[in-house]
PDB file of C-alpha atoms and ligand atoms in Angstrom:
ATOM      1  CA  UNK A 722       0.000   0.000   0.000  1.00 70.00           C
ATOM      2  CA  UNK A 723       0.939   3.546  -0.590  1.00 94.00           C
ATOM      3  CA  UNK A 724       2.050   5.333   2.375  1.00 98.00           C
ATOM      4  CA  UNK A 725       2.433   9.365   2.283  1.00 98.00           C
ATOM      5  CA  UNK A 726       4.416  11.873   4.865  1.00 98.00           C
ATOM      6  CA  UNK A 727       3.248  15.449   5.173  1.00 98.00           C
ATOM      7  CA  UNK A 728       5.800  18.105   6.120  1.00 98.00           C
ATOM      8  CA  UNK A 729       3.737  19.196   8.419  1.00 98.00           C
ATOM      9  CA  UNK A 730       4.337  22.955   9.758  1.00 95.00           C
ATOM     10  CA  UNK A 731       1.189  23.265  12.173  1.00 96.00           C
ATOM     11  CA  UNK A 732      -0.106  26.174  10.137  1.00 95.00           C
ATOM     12  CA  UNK A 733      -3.295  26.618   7.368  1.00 95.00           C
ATOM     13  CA  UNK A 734      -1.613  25.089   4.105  1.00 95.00           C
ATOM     14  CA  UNK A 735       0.357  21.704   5.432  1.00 97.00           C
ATOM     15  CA  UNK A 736      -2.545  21.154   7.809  1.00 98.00           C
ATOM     16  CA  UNK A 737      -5.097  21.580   4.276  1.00 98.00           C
ATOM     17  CA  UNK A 738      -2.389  19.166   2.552  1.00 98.00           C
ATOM     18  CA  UNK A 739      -2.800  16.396   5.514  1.00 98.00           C
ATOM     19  CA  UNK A 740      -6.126  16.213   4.735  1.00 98.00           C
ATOM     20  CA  UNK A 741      -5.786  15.999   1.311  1.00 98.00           C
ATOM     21  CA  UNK A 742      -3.246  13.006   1.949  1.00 98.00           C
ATOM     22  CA  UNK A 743      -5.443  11.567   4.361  1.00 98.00           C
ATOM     23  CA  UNK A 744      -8.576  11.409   1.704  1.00 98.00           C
ATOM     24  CA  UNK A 745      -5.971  10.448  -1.235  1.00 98.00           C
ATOM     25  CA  UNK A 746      -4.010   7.741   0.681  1.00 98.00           C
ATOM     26  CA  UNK A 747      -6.302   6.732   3.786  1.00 98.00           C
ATOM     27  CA  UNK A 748      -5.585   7.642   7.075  1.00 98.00           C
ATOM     28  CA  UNK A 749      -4.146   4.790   8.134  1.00 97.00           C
ATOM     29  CA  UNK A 750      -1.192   5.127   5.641  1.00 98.00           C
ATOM     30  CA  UNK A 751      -0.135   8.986   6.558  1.00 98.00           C
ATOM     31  CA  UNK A 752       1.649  10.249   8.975  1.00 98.00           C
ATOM     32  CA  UNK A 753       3.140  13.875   9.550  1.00 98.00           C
ATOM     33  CA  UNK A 754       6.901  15.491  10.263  1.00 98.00           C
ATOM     34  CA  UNK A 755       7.821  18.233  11.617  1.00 98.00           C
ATOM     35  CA  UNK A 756      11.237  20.064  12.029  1.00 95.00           C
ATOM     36  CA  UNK A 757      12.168  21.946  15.464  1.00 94.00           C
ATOM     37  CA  UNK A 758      14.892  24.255  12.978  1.00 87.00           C
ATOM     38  CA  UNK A 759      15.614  26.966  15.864  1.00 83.00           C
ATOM     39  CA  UNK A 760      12.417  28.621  15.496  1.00 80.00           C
ATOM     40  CA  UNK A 761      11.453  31.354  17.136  1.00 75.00           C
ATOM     41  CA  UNK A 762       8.114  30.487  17.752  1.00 81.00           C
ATOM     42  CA  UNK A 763       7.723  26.754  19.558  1.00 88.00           C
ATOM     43  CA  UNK A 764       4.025  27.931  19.193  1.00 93.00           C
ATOM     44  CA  UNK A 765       4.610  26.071  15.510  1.00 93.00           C
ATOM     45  CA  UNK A 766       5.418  22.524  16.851  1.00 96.00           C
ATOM     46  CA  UNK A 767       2.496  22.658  19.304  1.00 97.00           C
ATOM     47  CA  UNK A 768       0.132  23.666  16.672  1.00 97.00           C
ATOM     48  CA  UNK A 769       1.572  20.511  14.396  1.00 98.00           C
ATOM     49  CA  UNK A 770       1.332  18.112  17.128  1.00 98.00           C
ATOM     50  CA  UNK A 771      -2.324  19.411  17.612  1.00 98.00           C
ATOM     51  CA  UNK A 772      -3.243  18.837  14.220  1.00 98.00           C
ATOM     52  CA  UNK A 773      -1.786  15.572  14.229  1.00 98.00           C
ATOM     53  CA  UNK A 774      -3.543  14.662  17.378  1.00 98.00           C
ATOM     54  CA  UNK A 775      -7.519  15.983  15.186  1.00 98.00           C
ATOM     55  CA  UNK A 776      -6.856  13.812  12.526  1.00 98.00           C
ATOM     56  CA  UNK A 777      -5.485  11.032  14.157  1.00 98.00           C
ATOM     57  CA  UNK A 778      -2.291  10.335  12.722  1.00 98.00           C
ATOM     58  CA  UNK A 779       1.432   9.739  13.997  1.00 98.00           C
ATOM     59  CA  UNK A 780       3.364  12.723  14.744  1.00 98.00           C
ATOM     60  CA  UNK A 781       6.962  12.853  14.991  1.00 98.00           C
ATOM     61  CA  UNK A 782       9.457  16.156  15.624  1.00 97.00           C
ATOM     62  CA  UNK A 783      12.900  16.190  13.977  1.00 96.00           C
ATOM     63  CA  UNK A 784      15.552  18.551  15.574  1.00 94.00           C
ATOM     64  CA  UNK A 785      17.548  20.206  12.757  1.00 90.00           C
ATOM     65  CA  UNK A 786      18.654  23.573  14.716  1.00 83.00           C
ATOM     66  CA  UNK A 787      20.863  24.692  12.376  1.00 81.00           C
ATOM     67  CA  UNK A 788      19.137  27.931  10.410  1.00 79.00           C
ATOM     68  CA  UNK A 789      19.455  30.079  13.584  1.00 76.00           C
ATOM     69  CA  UNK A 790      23.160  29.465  13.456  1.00 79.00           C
ATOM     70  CA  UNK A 791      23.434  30.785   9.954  1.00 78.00           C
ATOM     71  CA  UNK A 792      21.375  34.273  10.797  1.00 73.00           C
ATOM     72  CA  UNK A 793      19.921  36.760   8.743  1.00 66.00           C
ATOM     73  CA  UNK A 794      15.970  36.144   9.100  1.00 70.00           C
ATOM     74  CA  UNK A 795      13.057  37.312  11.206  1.00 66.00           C
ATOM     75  CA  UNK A 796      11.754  33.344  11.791  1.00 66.00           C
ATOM     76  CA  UNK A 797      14.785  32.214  13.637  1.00 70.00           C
ATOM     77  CA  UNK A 798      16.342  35.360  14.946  1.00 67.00           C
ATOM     78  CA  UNK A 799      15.427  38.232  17.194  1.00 72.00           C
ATOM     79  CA  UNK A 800      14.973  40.755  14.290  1.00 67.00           C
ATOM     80  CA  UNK A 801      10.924  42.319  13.497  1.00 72.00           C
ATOM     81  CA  UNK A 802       9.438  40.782  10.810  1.00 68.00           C
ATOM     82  CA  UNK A 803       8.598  43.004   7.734  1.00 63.00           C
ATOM     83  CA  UNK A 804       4.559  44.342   7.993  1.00 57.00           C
ATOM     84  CA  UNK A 805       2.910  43.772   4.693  1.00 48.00           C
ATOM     85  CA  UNK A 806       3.701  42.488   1.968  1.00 45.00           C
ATOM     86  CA  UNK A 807       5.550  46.006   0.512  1.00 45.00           C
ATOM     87  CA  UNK A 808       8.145  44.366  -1.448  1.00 41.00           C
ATOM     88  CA  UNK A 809       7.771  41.086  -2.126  1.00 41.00           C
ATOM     89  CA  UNK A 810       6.471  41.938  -6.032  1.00 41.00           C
ATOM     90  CA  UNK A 811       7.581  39.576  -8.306  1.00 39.00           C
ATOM     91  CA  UNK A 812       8.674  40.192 -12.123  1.00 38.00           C
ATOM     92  CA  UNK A 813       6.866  39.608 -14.822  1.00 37.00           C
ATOM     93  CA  UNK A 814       8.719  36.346 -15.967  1.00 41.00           C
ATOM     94  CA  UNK A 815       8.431  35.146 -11.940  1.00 41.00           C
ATOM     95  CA  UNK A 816      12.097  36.097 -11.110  1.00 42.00           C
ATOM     96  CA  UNK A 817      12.796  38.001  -8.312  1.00 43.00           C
ATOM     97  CA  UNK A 818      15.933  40.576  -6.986  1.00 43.00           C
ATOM     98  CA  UNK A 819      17.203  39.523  -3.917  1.00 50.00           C
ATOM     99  CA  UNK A 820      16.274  42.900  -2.401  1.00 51.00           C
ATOM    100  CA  UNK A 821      12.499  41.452  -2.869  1.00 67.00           C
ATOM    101  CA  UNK A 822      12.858  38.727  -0.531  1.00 70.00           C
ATOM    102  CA  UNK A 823      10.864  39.241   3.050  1.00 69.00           C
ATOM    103  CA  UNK A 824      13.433  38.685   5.858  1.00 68.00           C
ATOM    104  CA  UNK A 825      10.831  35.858   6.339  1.00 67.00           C
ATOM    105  CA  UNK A 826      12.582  33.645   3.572  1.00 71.00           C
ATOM    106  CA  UNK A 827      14.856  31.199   5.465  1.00 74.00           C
ATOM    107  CA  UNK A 828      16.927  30.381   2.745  1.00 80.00           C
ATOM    108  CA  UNK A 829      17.066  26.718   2.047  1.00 84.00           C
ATOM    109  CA  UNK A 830      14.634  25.415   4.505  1.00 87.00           C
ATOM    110  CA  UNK A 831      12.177  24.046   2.091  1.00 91.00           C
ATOM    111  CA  UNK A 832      15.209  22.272  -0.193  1.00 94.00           C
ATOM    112  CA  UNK A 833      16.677  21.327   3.781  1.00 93.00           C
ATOM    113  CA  UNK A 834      13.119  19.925   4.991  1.00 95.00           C
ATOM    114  CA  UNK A 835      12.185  17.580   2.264  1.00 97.00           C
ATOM    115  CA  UNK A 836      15.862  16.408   1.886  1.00 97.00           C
ATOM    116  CA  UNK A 837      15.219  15.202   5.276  1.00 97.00           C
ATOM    117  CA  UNK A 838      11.692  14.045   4.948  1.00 98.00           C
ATOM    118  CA  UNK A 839      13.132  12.016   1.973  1.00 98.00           C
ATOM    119  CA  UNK A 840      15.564  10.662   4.130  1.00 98.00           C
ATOM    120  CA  UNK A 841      13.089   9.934   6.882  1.00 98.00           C
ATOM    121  CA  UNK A 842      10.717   8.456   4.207  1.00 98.00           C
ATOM    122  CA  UNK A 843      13.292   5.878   2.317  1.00 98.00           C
ATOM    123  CA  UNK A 844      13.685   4.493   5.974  1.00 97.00           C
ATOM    124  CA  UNK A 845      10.010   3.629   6.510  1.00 97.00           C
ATOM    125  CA  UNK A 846       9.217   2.738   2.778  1.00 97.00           C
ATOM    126  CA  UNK A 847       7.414   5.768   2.400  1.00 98.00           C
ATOM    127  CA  UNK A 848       7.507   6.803  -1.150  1.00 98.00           C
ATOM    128  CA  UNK A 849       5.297   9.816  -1.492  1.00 98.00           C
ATOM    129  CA  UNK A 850       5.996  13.560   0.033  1.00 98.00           C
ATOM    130  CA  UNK A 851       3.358  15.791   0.807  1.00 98.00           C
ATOM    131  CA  UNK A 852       4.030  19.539   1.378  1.00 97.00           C
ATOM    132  CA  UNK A 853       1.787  22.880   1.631  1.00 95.00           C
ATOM    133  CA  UNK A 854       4.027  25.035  -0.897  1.00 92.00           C
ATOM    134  CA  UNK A 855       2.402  26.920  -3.183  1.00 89.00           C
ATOM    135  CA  UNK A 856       3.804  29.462  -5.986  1.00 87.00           C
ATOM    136  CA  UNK A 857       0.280  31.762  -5.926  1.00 79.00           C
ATOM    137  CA  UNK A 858      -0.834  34.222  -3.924  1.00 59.00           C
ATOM    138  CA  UNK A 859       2.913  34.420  -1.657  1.00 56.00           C
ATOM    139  CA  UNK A 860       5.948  36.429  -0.958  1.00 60.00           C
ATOM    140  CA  UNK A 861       7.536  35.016  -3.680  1.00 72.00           C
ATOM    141  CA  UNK A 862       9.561  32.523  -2.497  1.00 81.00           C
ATOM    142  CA  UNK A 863      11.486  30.916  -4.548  1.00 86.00           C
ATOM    143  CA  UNK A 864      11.428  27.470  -2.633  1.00 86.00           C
ATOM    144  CA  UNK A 865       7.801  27.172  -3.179  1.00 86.00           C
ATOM    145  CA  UNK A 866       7.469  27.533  -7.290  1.00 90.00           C
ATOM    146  CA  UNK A 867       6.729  24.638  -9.213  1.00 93.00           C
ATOM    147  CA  UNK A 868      10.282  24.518 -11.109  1.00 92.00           C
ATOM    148  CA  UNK A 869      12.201  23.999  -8.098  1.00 92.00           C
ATOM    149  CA  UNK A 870       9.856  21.350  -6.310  1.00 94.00           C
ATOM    150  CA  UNK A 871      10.314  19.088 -10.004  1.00 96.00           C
ATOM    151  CA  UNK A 872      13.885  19.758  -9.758  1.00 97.00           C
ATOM    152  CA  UNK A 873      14.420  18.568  -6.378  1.00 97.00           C
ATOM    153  CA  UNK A 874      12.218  15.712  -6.754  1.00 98.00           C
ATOM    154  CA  UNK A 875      14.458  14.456  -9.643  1.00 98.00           C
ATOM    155  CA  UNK A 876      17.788  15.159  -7.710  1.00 98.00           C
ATOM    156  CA  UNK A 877      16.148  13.356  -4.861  1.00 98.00           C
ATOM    157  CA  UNK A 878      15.363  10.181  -6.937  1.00 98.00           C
ATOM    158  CA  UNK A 879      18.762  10.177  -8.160  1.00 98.00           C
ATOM    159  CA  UNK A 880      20.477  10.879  -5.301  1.00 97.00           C
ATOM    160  CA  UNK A 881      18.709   7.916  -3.299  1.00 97.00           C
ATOM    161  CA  UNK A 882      17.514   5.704  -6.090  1.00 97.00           C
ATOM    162  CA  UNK A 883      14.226   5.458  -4.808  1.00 97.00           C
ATOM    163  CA  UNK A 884      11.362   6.283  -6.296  1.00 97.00           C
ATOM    164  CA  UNK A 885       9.939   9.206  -4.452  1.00 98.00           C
ATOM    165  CA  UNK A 886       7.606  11.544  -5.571  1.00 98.00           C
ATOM    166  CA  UNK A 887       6.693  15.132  -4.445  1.00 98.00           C
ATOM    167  CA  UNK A 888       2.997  16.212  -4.300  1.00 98.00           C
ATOM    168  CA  UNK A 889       2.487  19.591  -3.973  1.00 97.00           C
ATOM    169  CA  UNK A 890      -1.490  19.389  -4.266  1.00 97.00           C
ATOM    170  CA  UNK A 891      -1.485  23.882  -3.073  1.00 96.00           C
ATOM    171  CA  UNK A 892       0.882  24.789  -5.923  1.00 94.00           C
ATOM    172  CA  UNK A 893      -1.835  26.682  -7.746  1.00 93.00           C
ATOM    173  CA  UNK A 894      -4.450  27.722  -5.586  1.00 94.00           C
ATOM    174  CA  UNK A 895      -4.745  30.696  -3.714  1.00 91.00           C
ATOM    175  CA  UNK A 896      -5.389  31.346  -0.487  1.00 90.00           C
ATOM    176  CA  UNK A 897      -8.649  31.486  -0.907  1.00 93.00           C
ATOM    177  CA  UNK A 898      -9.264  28.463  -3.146  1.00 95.00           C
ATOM    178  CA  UNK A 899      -7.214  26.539  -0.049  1.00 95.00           C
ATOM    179  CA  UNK A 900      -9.661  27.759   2.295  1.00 97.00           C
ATOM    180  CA  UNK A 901     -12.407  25.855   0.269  1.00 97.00           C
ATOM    181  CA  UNK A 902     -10.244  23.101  -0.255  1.00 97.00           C
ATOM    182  CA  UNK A 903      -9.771  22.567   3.359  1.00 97.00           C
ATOM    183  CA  UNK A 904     -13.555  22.859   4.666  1.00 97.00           C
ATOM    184  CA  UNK A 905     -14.595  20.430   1.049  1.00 97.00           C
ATOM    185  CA  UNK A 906     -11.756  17.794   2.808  1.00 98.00           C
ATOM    186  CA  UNK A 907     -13.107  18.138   6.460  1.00 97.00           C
ATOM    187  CA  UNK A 908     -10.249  19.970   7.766  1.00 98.00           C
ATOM    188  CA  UNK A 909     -12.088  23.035   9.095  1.00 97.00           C
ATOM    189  CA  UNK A 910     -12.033  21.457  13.225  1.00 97.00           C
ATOM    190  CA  UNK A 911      -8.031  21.261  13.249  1.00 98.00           C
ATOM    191  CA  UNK A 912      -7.626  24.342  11.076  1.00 98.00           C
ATOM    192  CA  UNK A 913      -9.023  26.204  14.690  1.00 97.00           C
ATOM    193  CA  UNK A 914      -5.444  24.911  16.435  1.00 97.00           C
ATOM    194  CA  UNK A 915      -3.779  25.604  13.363  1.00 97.00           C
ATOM    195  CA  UNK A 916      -0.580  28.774  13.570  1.00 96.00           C
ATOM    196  CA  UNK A 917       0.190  31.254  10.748  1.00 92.00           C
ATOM    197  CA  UNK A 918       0.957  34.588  12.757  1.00 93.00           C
ATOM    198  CA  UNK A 919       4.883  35.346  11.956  1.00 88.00           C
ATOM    199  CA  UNK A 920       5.134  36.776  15.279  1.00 90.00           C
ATOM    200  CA  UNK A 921       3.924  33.795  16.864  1.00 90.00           C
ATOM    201  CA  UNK A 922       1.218  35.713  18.763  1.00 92.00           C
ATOM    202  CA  UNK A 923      -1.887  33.756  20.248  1.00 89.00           C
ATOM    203  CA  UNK A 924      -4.287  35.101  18.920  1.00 92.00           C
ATOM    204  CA  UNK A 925      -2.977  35.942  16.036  1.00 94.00           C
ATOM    205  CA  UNK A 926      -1.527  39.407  15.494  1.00 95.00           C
ATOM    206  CA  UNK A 927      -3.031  39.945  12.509  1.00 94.00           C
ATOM    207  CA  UNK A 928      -0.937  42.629  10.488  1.00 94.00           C
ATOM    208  CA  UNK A 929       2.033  40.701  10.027  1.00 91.00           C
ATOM    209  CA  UNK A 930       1.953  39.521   6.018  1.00 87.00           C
ATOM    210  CA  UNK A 931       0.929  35.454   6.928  1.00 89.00           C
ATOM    211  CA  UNK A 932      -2.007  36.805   9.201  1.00 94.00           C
ATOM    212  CA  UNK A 933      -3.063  39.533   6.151  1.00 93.00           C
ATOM    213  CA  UNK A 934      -2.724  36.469   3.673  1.00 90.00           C
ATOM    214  CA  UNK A 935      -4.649  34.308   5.822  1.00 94.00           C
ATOM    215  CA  UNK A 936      -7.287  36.531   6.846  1.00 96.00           C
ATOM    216  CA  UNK A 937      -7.734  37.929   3.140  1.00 94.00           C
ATOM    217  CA  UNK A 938      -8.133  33.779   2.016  1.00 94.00           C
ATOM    218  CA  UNK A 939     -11.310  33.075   4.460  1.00 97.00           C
ATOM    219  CA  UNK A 940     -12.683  36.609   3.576  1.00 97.00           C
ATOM    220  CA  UNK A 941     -12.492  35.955  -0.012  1.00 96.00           C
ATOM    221  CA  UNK A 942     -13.804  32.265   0.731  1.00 96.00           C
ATOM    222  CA  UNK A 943     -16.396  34.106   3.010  1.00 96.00           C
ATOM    223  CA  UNK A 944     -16.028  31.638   5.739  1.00 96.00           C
ATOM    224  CA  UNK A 945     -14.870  32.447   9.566  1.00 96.00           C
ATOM    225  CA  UNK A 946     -11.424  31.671  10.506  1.00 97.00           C
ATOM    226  CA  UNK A 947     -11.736  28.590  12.971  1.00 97.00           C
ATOM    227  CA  UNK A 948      -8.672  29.924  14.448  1.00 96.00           C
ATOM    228  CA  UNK A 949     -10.007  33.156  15.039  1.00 95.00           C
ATOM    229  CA  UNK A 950     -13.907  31.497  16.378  1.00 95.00           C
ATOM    230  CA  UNK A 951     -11.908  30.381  19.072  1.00 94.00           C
ATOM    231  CA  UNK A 952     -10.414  32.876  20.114  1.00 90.00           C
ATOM    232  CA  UNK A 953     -13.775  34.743  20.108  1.00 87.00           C
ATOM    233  CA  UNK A 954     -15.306  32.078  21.759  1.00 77.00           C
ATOM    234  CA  UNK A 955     -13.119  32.060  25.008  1.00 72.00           C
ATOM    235  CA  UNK A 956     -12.720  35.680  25.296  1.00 76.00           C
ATOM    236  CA  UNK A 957     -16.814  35.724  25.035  1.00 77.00           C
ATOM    237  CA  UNK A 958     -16.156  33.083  28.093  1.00 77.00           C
ATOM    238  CA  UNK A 959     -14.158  35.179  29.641  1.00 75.00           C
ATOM    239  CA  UNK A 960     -15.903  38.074  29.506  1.00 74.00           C
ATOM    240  CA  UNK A 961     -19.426  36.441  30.555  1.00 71.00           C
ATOM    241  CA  UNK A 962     -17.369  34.976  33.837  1.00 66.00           C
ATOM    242  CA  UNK A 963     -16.016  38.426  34.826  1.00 64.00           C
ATOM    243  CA  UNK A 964     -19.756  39.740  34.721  1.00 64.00           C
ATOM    244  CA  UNK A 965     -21.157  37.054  36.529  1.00 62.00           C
ATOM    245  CA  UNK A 966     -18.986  37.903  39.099  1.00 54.00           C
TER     246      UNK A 966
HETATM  247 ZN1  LIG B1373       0.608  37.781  12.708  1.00 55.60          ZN
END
């Protein structure tokens, strides 16, 4: 049988792609990974574990704390993250200046991740990769396009002979498109323990550019944010309790 591993981040799109694995595969044949890469935000690995916990599948962490040692970006170091998207605007043709770049992009973690997840998978006999990339609706990074996923997934075959693919099943959506994509695949009860928010605030801070993206996706799907229900919903707790009393 076909067994499938989702790099799974804890946030919107990898949690939307382990449902999509879970109806293409069976749930009995996925499982999830996640990598503890010196973030700054543990908030992430909690999140994933939640997720993986909803839809009932094995969960396992992978220490690779190596980005933070090689500097330079808001994720792993103590630097703000950029507000907005102000100048992340691609070319034309899809290239992009290295001035462009967010000080979000971690560069090489996607190439890093499912080098490992490849690894991890040829050990278990998994031979299908499942990750929430997508080259729509982004900052532009260049990890996530459609070129460099094919590209890696042939070096990867050659460079293990084994016969792995790499699905991608977000490349081409948007954010909104994922949105109904996760609530057609039943995803909608994790997706309220999923985290997006760059600053790794709880709730979510919502001006940093992955709260702005995600918030824009549900309003343009015009469904509530789980995330953001429960927030409301234990703040509304709150707030009743302090009344009462
Ligand atoms: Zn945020």
């Amino acid at each position: 049988m076909n067994k499938a591993l989702i790099v799974l981040s804890g946030g919107q799109d990898s949690t939307t792609c382990l449902y999509w694995a879970i109806n293409e595969f069976g749930r009995d044949n996925v499982s999830s990974l996640s990598f503890d890469y010196g973030q700054r935000h543990k908030i992430e690995l909690e999140a994933a574990k939640k997720v993986s916990e909803i839809a009932a599948v094995a969960h396992e962490i992978l220490p690779i704390d190596t980005f933070s040692a090689l500097g330079g970006n808001a994720l792993t170091d103590d630097i703000d993250v950029q507000d907005e998207a102000d100048d992340n605007d691609a070319d034309i043709d899809g290239s992009l200046s290295d001035s462009s770049l967010p000080n979000t992009f971690v560069p090489g973690r996607n190439l890093v991740f499912l080098t490992f997840a490849a690894a991890y998978a040829y050990q278990r006999s998994i031979k299908h990769l499942v990750t929430g990339v997508a080259q729509t609706d982004y900052s532009g990074y260049p990890d996530c396009r459609e070129n460099t996923l094919s590209s890696l997934e042939q070096t990867l075959r050659l460079g293990m002979e084994y016969d792995i693919t790499i699905h991608t099943p977000l490349m081409n959506l948007n954010k909104s498109d994922t949105v109904a994509l996760a609530e057609k695949l039943g995803a909608m009860d994790a997706m309220a323990y999923t985290h997006t928010c760059y600053n790794g605030e709880q709730p979510p801070c919502g001006h940093c550019q992955a709260c702005i993206l995600r918030a824009k996706g549900f309003a343009e799907a015009n469904r509530a944010d789980p995330l953001i229900e429960r927030f409301q919903f234990f703040s509304r707790n709150r707030n009743d309790k302090t009344n009462d009393e």
